[in-house]
mmCIF file of C-alpha atoms in Angstrom:
data_model
loop_
_atom_site.group_PDB
_atom_site.id
_atom_site.type_symbol
_atom_site.label_atom_id
_atom_site.label_comp_id
_atom_site.label_asym_id
_atom_site.label_seq_id
_atom_site.Cartn_x
_atom_site.Cartn_y
_atom_site.Cartn_z
ATOM 1 C CA MET X 1 116.456 89.309 87.369
ATOM 2 C CA LYS X 2 116.920 85.576 87.190
ATOM 3 C CA LEU X 3 114.879 84.309 84.262
ATOM 4 C CA THR X 4 112.854 81.129 84.323
ATOM 5 C CA LYS X 5 114.844 78.389 82.623
ATOM 6 C CA LYS X 6 112.261 75.659 82.422
ATOM 7 C CA ILE X 7 109.537 76.158 79.839
ATOM 8 C CA VAL X 8 106.727 73.650 79.887
ATOM 9 C CA ALA X 9 104.440 73.737 76.860
ATOM 10 C CA LEU X 10 100.687 73.802 77.573
ATOM 11 C CA ALA X 11 98.508 72.093 74.960
ATOM 12 C CA LEU X 12 96.231 74.505 73.108
ATOM 13 C CA ALA X 13 93.630 71.849 72.317
ATOM 14 C CA ALA X 14 90.669 70.517 74.238
ATOM 15 C CA VAL X 15 90.829 67.276 76.152
ATOM 16 C CA THR X 16 91.685 64.502 73.702
ATOM 17 C CA ALA X 17 91.424 60.761 73.555
ATOM 18 C CA THR X 18 94.967 60.421 74.795
ATOM 19 C CA ALA X 19 94.524 62.414 78.023
ATOM 20 C CA VAL X 20 96.183 60.602 80.899
ATOM 21 C CA ALA X 21 93.972 59.675 83.826
ATOM 22 C CA SER X 22 92.308 56.935 85.789
ATOM 23 C CA CYS X 23 89.131 57.700 87.739
ATOM 24 C CA SER X 24 85.994 59.751 87.546
ATOM 25 C CA VAL X 25 85.900 63.242 89.034
ATOM 26 C CA ASP X 26 82.724 64.244 90.871
ATOM 27 C CA SER X 27 82.120 67.746 89.508
ATOM 28 C CA GLY X 28 80.081 68.847 92.479
ATOM 29 C CA SER X 29 82.151 67.608 95.389
ATOM 30 C CA SER X 30 84.535 69.611 97.547
ATOM 31 C CA GLU X 31 86.999 66.776 97.056
ATOM 32 C CA ALA X 32 87.042 67.462 93.329
ATOM 33 C CA GLN X 33 87.632 71.155 94.000
ATOM 34 C CA SER X 34 90.684 70.547 96.134
ATOM 35 C CA GLY X 35 92.148 67.897 93.849
ATOM 36 C CA ASN X 36 91.806 64.316 94.948
ATOM 37 C CA GLY X 37 94.677 62.804 92.990
ATOM 38 C CA ASN X 38 92.258 61.140 90.597
ATOM 39 C CA GLN X 39 92.342 61.944 86.917
ATOM 40 C CA ALA X 40 89.213 62.109 84.807
ATOM 41 C CA PHE X 41 90.444 59.788 82.059
ATOM 42 C CA GLY X 42 92.290 56.537 81.632
ATOM 43 C CA SER X 43 94.703 55.590 78.857
ATOM 44 C CA THR X 44 91.907 54.460 76.520
ATOM 45 C CA VAL X 45 88.543 56.031 75.769
ATOM 46 C CA GLU X 46 85.523 55.813 73.506
ATOM 47 C CA LEU X 47 84.908 59.015 71.603
ATOM 48 C CA MET X 48 81.358 59.911 72.620
ATOM 49 C CA PRO X 49 81.681 58.813 76.264
ATOM 50 C CA ALA X 50 84.963 60.747 76.472
ATOM 51 C CA ARG X 51 83.219 63.918 75.375
ATOM 52 C CA GLN X 52 80.462 63.420 77.914
ATOM 53 C CA LYS X 53 82.966 62.679 80.658
ATOM 54 C CA ALA X 54 84.794 65.927 79.905
ATOM 55 C CA LEU X 55 81.554 67.903 80.049
ATOM 56 C CA ASP X 56 80.457 66.163 83.247
ATOM 57 C CA THR X 57 83.819 66.902 84.881
ATOM 58 C CA MET X 58 83.679 70.616 84.029
ATOM 59 C CA LYS X 59 79.968 71.144 84.655
ATOM 60 C CA GLY X 60 79.380 73.563 87.510
ATOM 61 C CA LYS X 61 83.044 74.297 88.057
ATOM 62 C CA LYS X 62 83.662 77.933 88.961
ATOM 63 C CA ILE X 63 86.404 79.939 87.280
ATOM 64 C CA ALA X 64 87.086 83.495 88.518
ATOM 65 C CA PHE X 65 89.135 85.889 86.370
ATOM 66 C CA VAL X 66 90.735 88.756 88.315
ATOM 67 C CA PRO X 67 92.628 91.061 85.895
ATOM 68 C CA ILE X 68 94.366 94.339 86.643
ATOM 69 C CA LEU X 69 91.839 96.155 84.451
ATOM 70 C CA PHE X 70 88.999 94.783 82.351
ATOM 71 C CA LYS X 71 86.296 97.144 81.133
ATOM 72 C CA GLY X 72 87.452 99.043 78.048
ATOM 73 C CA TYR X 73 90.882 97.331 77.937
ATOM 74 C CA GLN X 74 91.123 95.229 74.780
ATOM 75 C CA LEU X 75 93.908 92.964 76.076
ATOM 76 C CA THR X 76 92.060 91.568 79.075
ATOM 77 C CA GLU X 77 88.648 91.793 77.400
ATOM 78 C CA ASN X 78 90.050 89.559 74.655
ATOM 79 C CA TRP X 79 91.237 87.014 77.240
ATOM 80 C CA GLY X 80 87.904 87.210 79.025
ATOM 81 C CA THR X 81 85.895 86.761 75.839
ATOM 82 C CA THR X 82 87.958 83.736 74.827
ATOM 83 C CA MET X 83 87.626 82.108 78.243
ATOM 84 C CA GLN X 84 83.911 82.947 78.479
ATOM 85 C CA ARG X 85 83.216 81.152 75.190
ATOM 86 C CA THR X 86 85.222 78.141 76.310
ATOM 87 C CA PHE X 87 83.690 77.701 79.755
ATOM 88 C CA ASP X 88 80.140 78.443 78.612
ATOM 89 C CA LYS X 89 80.370 75.537 76.166
ATOM 90 C CA LEU X 90 81.659 73.295 78.954
ATOM 91 C CA GLY X 91 78.903 74.159 81.391
ATOM 92 C CA ALA X 92 81.286 75.846 83.815
ATOM 93 C CA GLU X 93 80.664 79.190 85.519
ATOM 94 C CA PHE X 94 82.995 81.991 84.482
ATOM 95 C CA LYS X 95 83.006 85.424 86.151
ATOM 96 C CA VAL X 96 85.217 88.492 85.769
ATOM 97 C CA TYR X 97 86.162 90.625 88.778
ATOM 98 C CA ASP X 98 87.580 93.934 87.529
ATOM 99 C CA SER X 99 90.325 95.363 89.771
ATOM 100 C CA ASN X 100 90.244 98.667 87.848
ATOM 101 C CA PHE X 101 93.975 99.239 88.389
ATOM 102 C CA SER X 102 93.700 98.920 92.173
ATOM 103 C CA SER X 103 96.069 96.486 93.897
ATOM 104 C CA ASP X 104 94.038 96.739 97.096
ATOM 105 C CA ARG X 105 90.850 95.898 95.257
ATOM 106 C CA MET X 106 92.498 92.955 93.540
ATOM 107 C CA ILE X 107 93.774 91.429 96.790
ATOM 108 C CA SER X 108 90.457 92.085 98.556
ATOM 109 C CA THR X 109 88.609 90.329 95.730
ATOM 110 C CA ILE X 110 90.934 87.335 95.778
ATOM 111 C CA ASN X 111 90.738 87.060 99.578
ATOM 112 C CA ASP X 112 86.951 87.085 99.424
ATOM 113 C CA LEU X 113 86.850 84.408 96.719
ATOM 114 C CA ILE X 114 89.191 82.216 98.744
ATOM 115 C CA ALA X 115 87.309 82.733 102.013
ATOM 116 C CA ARG X 116 83.997 81.823 100.384
ATOM 117 C CA LYS X 117 85.589 79.041 98.321
ATOM 118 C CA ALA X 118 83.752 80.665 95.442
ATOM 119 C CA ALA X 119 86.136 79.396 92.772
ATOM 120 C CA ASP X 120 87.695 76.135 91.690
ATOM 121 C CA VAL X 121 90.256 78.044 89.604
ATOM 122 C CA LEU X 122 91.521 81.603 90.006
ATOM 123 C CA VAL X 123 92.828 83.136 86.758
ATOM 124 C CA LEU X 124 94.988 86.078 87.772
ATOM 125 C CA GLN X 125 96.974 88.908 86.217
ATOM 126 C CA ASN X 126 99.886 90.137 88.292
ATOM 127 C CA GLN X 127 100.371 93.863 88.889
ATOM 128 C CA ASP X 128 103.505 93.705 91.031
ATOM 129 C CA LEU X 129 106.234 91.076 91.222
ATOM 130 C CA GLY X 130 105.349 89.985 94.757
ATOM 131 C CA LEU X 131 101.723 91.114 94.944
ATOM 132 C CA LEU X 132 100.132 87.701 94.425
ATOM 133 C CA ASP X 133 102.564 85.560 96.418
ATOM 134 C CA ASN X 134 100.470 85.278 99.569
ATOM 135 C CA ALA X 135 97.227 85.067 97.618
ATOM 136 C CA ILE X 136 98.505 82.130 95.559
ATOM 137 C CA ASP X 137 99.694 80.380 98.718
ATOM 138 C CA ARG X 138 96.328 80.874 100.440
ATOM 139 C CA ALA X 139 94.412 79.714 97.374
ATOM 140 C CA GLN X 140 96.415 76.520 97.108
ATOM 141 C CA LYS X 141 95.955 75.772 100.800
ATOM 142 C CA ALA X 142 92.213 76.270 100.316
ATOM 143 C CA GLY X 143 92.212 73.765 97.459
ATOM 144 C CA ILE X 144 91.896 76.332 94.667
ATOM 145 C CA TYR X 145 94.007 76.190 91.514
ATOM 146 C CA THR X 146 95.743 79.338 90.251
ATOM 147 C CA VAL X 147 96.532 80.251 86.646
ATOM 148 C CA VAL X 148 98.537 83.463 86.118
ATOM 149 C CA LEU X 149 98.381 85.268 82.775
ATOM 150 C CA ASN X 150 101.171 87.271 81.148
ATOM 151 C CA MET X 151 102.925 88.797 84.165
ATOM 152 C CA MET X 152 104.590 86.172 86.300
ATOM 153 C CA SER X 153 104.477 86.178 90.088
ATOM 154 C CA ALA X 154 107.518 85.460 92.231
ATOM 155 C CA ARG X 155 105.485 82.581 93.662
ATOM 156 C CA LEU X 156 104.560 80.347 90.760
ATOM 157 C CA GLY X 157 100.951 79.186 90.698
ATOM 158 C CA ASP X 158 99.785 75.945 89.173
ATOM 159 C CA ALA X 159 100.240 77.386 85.673
ATOM 160 C CA PHE X 160 101.628 80.503 83.990
ATOM 161 C CA VAL X 161 100.827 81.460 80.405
ATOM 162 C CA GLY X 162 102.135 84.582 78.707
ATOM 163 C CA VAL X 163 104.510 86.214 76.282
ATOM 164 C CA ASP X 164 108.263 85.931 76.790
ATOM 165 C CA VAL X 165 108.649 89.632 77.593
ATOM 166 C CA TYR X 166 112.428 89.458 77.879
ATOM 167 C CA GLY X 167 112.796 87.755 74.494
ATOM 168 C CA ALA X 168 110.293 90.105 72.849
ATOM 169 C CA ALA X 169 112.135 93.100 74.314
ATOM 170 C CA GLN X 170 115.392 91.863 72.838
ATOM 171 C CA SER X 171 113.777 91.448 69.414
ATOM 172 C CA ILE X 172 112.256 94.933 69.309
ATOM 173 C CA ALA X 173 115.461 96.450 70.743
ATOM 174 C CA LYS X 174 117.436 94.960 67.851
ATOM 175 C CA ARG X 175 114.949 96.491 65.437
ATOM 176 C CA ALA X 176 115.176 99.896 67.124
ATOM 177 C CA MET X 177 118.958 99.764 67.162
ATOM 178 C CA SER X 178 119.008 98.861 63.451
ATOM 179 C CA ASP X 179 116.787 101.853 62.675
ATOM 180 C CA CYS X 180 118.948 104.164 64.768
ATOM 181 C CA ASP X 181 122.182 102.973 63.217
ATOM 182 C CA GLY X 182 120.641 103.211 59.745
ATOM 183 C CA ARG X 183 120.075 106.936 60.091
ATOM 184 C CA ASN X 184 123.209 107.607 62.165
ATOM 185 C CA ALA X 185 121.057 108.742 65.068
ATOM 186 C CA PRO X 186 122.368 109.514 68.557
ATOM 187 C CA LYS X 187 122.886 106.389 70.644
ATOM 188 C CA THR X 188 120.330 107.205 73.310
ATOM 189 C CA ILE X 189 117.185 105.164 73.988
ATOM 190 C CA SER X 190 114.432 106.160 76.415
ATOM 191 C CA ILE X 191 112.436 103.410 78.123
ATOM 192 C CA ILE X 192 109.005 104.383 79.461
ATOM 193 C CA ASP X 193 107.736 101.444 81.494
ATOM 194 C CA GLY X 194 104.901 100.895 83.985
ATOM 195 C CA PRO X 195 105.455 101.062 87.745
ATOM 196 C CA GLY X 196 108.960 99.693 87.267
ATOM 197 C CA ASN X 197 108.574 96.929 89.855
ATOM 198 C CA ASP X 198 106.053 94.912 87.870
ATOM 199 C CA PRO X 199 107.179 91.767 85.965
ATOM 200 C CA ALA X 200 106.584 93.293 82.513
ATOM 201 C CA SER X 201 108.671 96.393 83.221
ATOM 202 C CA ILE X 202 111.507 94.423 84.813
ATOM 203 C CA LEU X 203 111.800 91.976 81.920
ATOM 204 C CA TRP X 204 111.249 94.654 79.262
ATOM 205 C CA ASN X 205 113.964 96.896 80.661
ATOM 206 C CA GLN X 206 116.491 94.104 81.069
ATOM 207 C CA GLY X 207 115.879 92.689 77.600
ATOM 208 C CA ILE X 208 116.441 96.082 76.001
ATOM 209 C CA LYS X 209 119.531 96.898 78.055
ATOM 210 C CA ASP X 210 121.120 93.542 77.310
ATOM 211 C CA VAL X 211 120.905 94.337 73.587
ATOM 212 C CA VAL X 212 121.681 98.044 73.295
ATOM 213 C CA GLU X 213 124.142 98.738 76.111
ATOM 214 C CA PRO X 214 126.871 96.405 74.748
ATOM 215 C CA ALA X 215 126.527 98.336 71.476
ATOM 216 C CA GLY X 216 127.323 101.591 73.287
ATOM 217 C CA TYR X 217 123.805 102.945 73.724
ATOM 218 C CA LYS X 218 122.767 105.034 76.706
ATOM 219 C CA VAL X 219 119.460 103.960 78.258
ATOM 220 C CA LEU X 220 117.165 106.348 80.105
ATOM 221 C CA VAL X 221 114.283 104.977 82.207
ATOM 222 C CA ALA X 222 111.054 106.722 83.218
ATOM 223 C CA HIS X 223 107.949 105.270 84.871
ATOM 224 C CA SER X 224 104.352 105.810 83.733
ATOM 225 C CA GLN X 225 102.336 103.503 86.018
ATOM 226 C CA PHE X 226 100.790 102.452 82.667
ATOM 227 C CA GLN X 227 98.868 105.753 82.681
ATOM 228 C CA ASN X 228 98.711 107.769 79.450
ATOM 229 C CA ALA X 229 99.041 111.134 81.179
ATOM 230 C CA GLN X 230 102.219 110.037 82.934
ATOM 231 C CA ALA X 231 103.611 108.489 79.743
ATOM 232 C CA GLN X 232 103.019 111.785 77.944
ATOM 233 C CA ALA X 233 104.692 113.779 80.707
ATOM 234 C CA ALA X 234 107.681 111.437 80.717
ATOM 235 C CA ALA X 235 108.078 111.690 76.937
ATOM 236 C CA GLU X 236 107.823 115.485 76.976
ATOM 237 C CA SER X 237 110.458 115.681 79.710
ATOM 238 C CA VAL X 238 112.885 113.407 77.850
ATOM 239 C CA LEU X 239 112.462 115.300 74.566
ATOM 240 C CA GLN X 240 113.088 118.598 76.332
ATOM 241 C CA GLN X 241 116.144 117.331 78.193
ATOM 242 C CA GLN X 242 117.758 115.541 75.265
ATOM 243 C CA GLN X 243 117.417 118.412 72.762
ATOM 244 C CA GLY X 244 117.640 116.313 69.595
ATOM 245 C CA LYS X 245 119.995 113.699 71.044
ATOM 246 C CA LEU X 246 117.404 110.924 71.351
ATOM 247 C CA CYS X 247 116.976 108.051 68.892
ATOM 248 C CA GLY X 248 113.780 106.449 70.149
ATOM 249 C CA PHE X 249 111.315 105.537 72.861
ATOM 250 C CA MET X 250 110.805 101.955 74.047
ATOM 251 C CA VAL X 251 107.370 101.880 75.704
ATOM 252 C CA THR X 252 106.360 98.788 77.640
ATOM 253 C CA PHE X 253 102.830 98.446 76.222
ATOM 254 C CA ASP X 254 101.031 99.542 73.071
ATOM 255 C CA LEU X 255 98.396 101.912 74.455
ATOM 256 C CA ASN X 256 100.980 104.060 76.235
ATOM 257 C CA SER X 257 103.120 104.012 73.090
ATOM 258 C CA ILE X 258 100.303 105.685 71.134
ATOM 259 C CA THR X 259 100.334 108.568 73.603
ATOM 260 C CA VAL X 260 104.124 108.786 73.349
ATOM 261 C CA GLY X 261 103.843 108.778 69.546
ATOM 262 C CA GLN X 262 101.381 111.660 69.696
ATOM 263 C CA THR X 263 103.813 113.519 71.963
ATOM 264 C CA VAL X 264 106.651 113.021 69.472
ATOM 265 C CA LYS X 265 104.455 114.278 66.613
ATOM 266 C CA ALA X 266 103.560 117.367 68.615
ATOM 267 C CA ALA X 267 107.268 118.008 69.226
ATOM 268 C CA GLU X 268 107.917 117.661 65.490
ATOM 269 C CA SER X 269 105.159 120.134 64.653
ATOM 270 C CA ARG X 270 106.682 122.811 66.860
ATOM 271 C CA GLY X 271 110.198 122.158 65.571
ATOM 272 C CA GLN X 272 111.536 120.644 68.767
ATOM 273 C CA VAL X 273 112.725 117.505 66.947
ATOM 274 C CA GLN X 274 113.242 116.704 63.283
ATOM 275 C CA PRO X 275 110.472 114.665 61.601
ATOM 276 C CA GLY X 276 111.252 110.948 61.634
ATOM 277 C CA SER X 277 114.227 111.356 63.972
ATOM 278 C CA VAL X 278 112.637 109.649 67.016
ATOM 279 C CA GLY X 279 111.129 106.179 66.701
ATOM 280 C CA VAL X 280 108.454 104.752 68.984
ATOM 281 C CA TYR X 281 108.653 101.019 69.752
ATOM 282 C CA THR X 282 106.555 98.847 72.035
ATOM 283 C CA LEU X 283 105.160 95.469 73.105
ATOM 284 C CA ASP X 284 101.728 94.243 71.919
ATOM 285 C CA ALA X 285 99.623 95.444 68.994
ATOM 286 C CA ASP X 286 95.877 95.769 69.407
ATOM 287 C CA SER X 287 93.595 97.383 66.809
ATOM 288 C CA ASN X 288 94.134 100.862 68.296
ATOM 289 C CA TRP X 289 97.900 100.509 67.957
ATOM 290 C CA CYS X 290 97.539 99.301 64.358
ATOM 291 C CA ALA X 291 95.502 102.408 63.535
ATOM 292 C CA ALA X 292 98.215 104.562 65.109
ATOM 293 C CA LEU X 293 100.861 102.748 63.058
ATOM 294 C CA LYS X 294 99.031 103.545 59.822
ATOM 295 C CA GLN X 295 98.787 107.174 60.942
ATOM 296 C CA GLY X 296 102.561 107.290 61.398
ATOM 297 C CA LEU X 297 102.450 107.798 65.170
ATOM 298 C CA VAL X 298 104.393 104.634 66.102
ATOM 299 C CA THR X 299 107.166 102.673 64.428
ATOM 300 C CA ALA X 300 107.121 98.967 65.306
ATOM 301 C CA SER X 301 106.052 96.522 67.985
ATOM 302 C CA ALA X 302 106.726 93.043 69.287
ATOM 303 C CA ALA X 303 103.183 91.745 68.753
ATOM 304 C CA TYR X 304 102.219 88.578 70.598
ATOM 305 C CA ASP X 305 99.401 86.036 70.538
ATOM 306 C CA VAL X 306 96.949 87.659 72.938
ATOM 307 C CA GLN X 307 94.012 85.439 72.033
ATOM 308 C CA GLY X 308 96.326 82.437 72.413
ATOM 309 C CA ILE X 309 96.910 83.436 76.027
ATOM 310 C CA GLY X 310 93.174 83.445 76.703
ATOM 311 C CA ALA X 311 92.798 80.040 75.033
ATOM 312 C CA ALA X 312 95.806 78.591 76.831
ATOM 313 C CA GLY X 313 94.537 79.927 80.154
ATOM 314 C CA ALA X 314 91.216 78.169 79.602
ATOM 315 C CA VAL X 315 92.955 74.920 78.652
ATOM 316 C CA ALA X 316 95.287 75.182 81.640
ATOM 317 C CA ALA X 317 92.268 75.459 83.945
ATOM 318 C CA GLN X 318 90.660 72.435 82.276
ATOM 319 C CA ASN X 319 93.834 70.386 82.526
ATOM 320 C CA LEU X 320 94.199 71.126 86.226
ATOM 321 C CA ILE X 321 90.634 70.060 86.942
ATOM 322 C CA MET X 322 90.830 66.997 84.682
ATOM 323 C CA ASN X 323 94.112 65.809 86.153
ATOM 324 C CA GLY X 324 92.860 66.189 89.723
ATOM 325 C CA ALA X 325 96.253 66.929 91.256
ATOM 326 C CA GLN X 326 96.416 68.783 94.568
ATOM 327 C CA PRO X 327 96.632 72.571 93.981
ATOM 328 C CA GLY X 328 100.245 73.662 94.327
ATOM 329 C CA SER X 329 101.645 70.189 93.636
ATOM 330 C CA THR X 330 102.562 70.935 90.011
ATOM 331 C CA HIS X 331 103.789 74.083 88.293
ATOM 332 C CA SER X 332 104.160 74.988 84.620
ATOM 333 C CA VAL X 333 105.376 77.929 82.552
ATOM 334 C CA ALA X 334 104.359 78.375 78.908
ATOM 335 C CA TYR X 335 105.016 81.112 76.373
ATOM 336 C CA VAL X 336 102.992 82.094 73.295
ATOM 337 C CA SER X 337 104.454 83.385 70.031
ATOM 338 C CA ASP X 338 105.570 86.935 69.278
ATOM 339 C CA THR X 339 106.880 88.689 66.182
ATOM 340 C CA ILE X 340 107.971 92.146 65.059
ATOM 341 C CA VAL X 341 105.338 94.104 63.141
ATOM 342 C CA ASP X 342 105.463 97.410 61.273
ATOM 343 C CA LYS X 343 103.814 98.939 58.212
ATOM 344 C CA THR X 344 105.351 96.354 55.897
ATOM 345 C CA ASN X 345 103.681 93.305 57.456
ATOM 346 C CA ILE X 346 100.909 94.469 59.768
ATOM 347 C CA ASP X 347 98.077 93.461 57.445
ATOM 348 C CA LYS X 348 99.510 89.952 57.065
ATOM 349 C CA THR X 349 100.168 89.158 60.727
ATOM 350 C CA THR X 350 97.399 87.143 62.390
ATOM 351 C CA ILE X 351 98.340 87.951 65.986
ATOM 352 C CA ALA X 352 98.286 91.747 65.459
ATOM 353 C CA CYS X 353 95.392 94.225 65.418
ATOM 354 C CA TYR X 354 93.118 92.145 67.652
ATOM 355 C CA GLU X 355 89.775 93.358 69.016
ATOM 356 C CA SER X 356 88.281 92.938 72.474
ATOM 357 C CA GLN X 357 85.642 90.471 71.285
#
């Protein structure tokens, strides 16, 4: 997959005295919703009036968050909580529309929001590489900004904020390979991804392969649809087929990796594999994953700044409204930080072990 080459950094601070702009934005007008080319601020400001102008510009603006899954999912609940706090303070209206893992429901929700012009900004999470392409196009034509979080769409919205999945995959693959080589383990790695055609799975798989295959590793790939039952079944099948010739699992996200770790432990208990012979590596590290790490179920993860994505998404929405550009006229891509965590550093890493609130 051709990787995005241009990375544009989004500011993670509120509107400041140096924000570029020229004219006032009428927060209640349809012209302001569609972007009228006028920016909220000029090159100089007075501190108190600048604050009031920012609040006036955001007051009554409607931001709709449409994630793949929300209720009970710490990742998206964390984003939602962060954005809710931000927009509540600004006087904007923020609502979450839970897709509950249904692509049809997600598209139906987005279509309805666009048809009713019920949002000034759509904050979206992509479930399939091309799923949001038409929705983003329709939103922009309707004068609605789009901000995509964490899983990029083939059609770039006004802003994308997320982790560099490919880079994170390379980092955790190097760690896994070092562990495997250190214990002279078989050179076989099993990837358990999501649907396989989603942005996270595509980038995760390619990042891992680009590291381990040149070193002579064999890579197996199984799909879980991001469902624990399917991840468990895939892990059991691989362990049975490989008969002790597997070094580790590379699971696309943390929650599925916990299930895979439990499956490995069960295989150890019945003597199917030797204890400690199969590592479990992943992307992301919420509080549930950290608990599993301390229990010895998982090995290491490429943790990333989840709360930073929520904050950056909120700032991206503000910047789009403040700048007043026509939806679809500008595009940006920004990545948050990630780092490898394991038992040696988990309690000292600020971006790991996050909660939903």
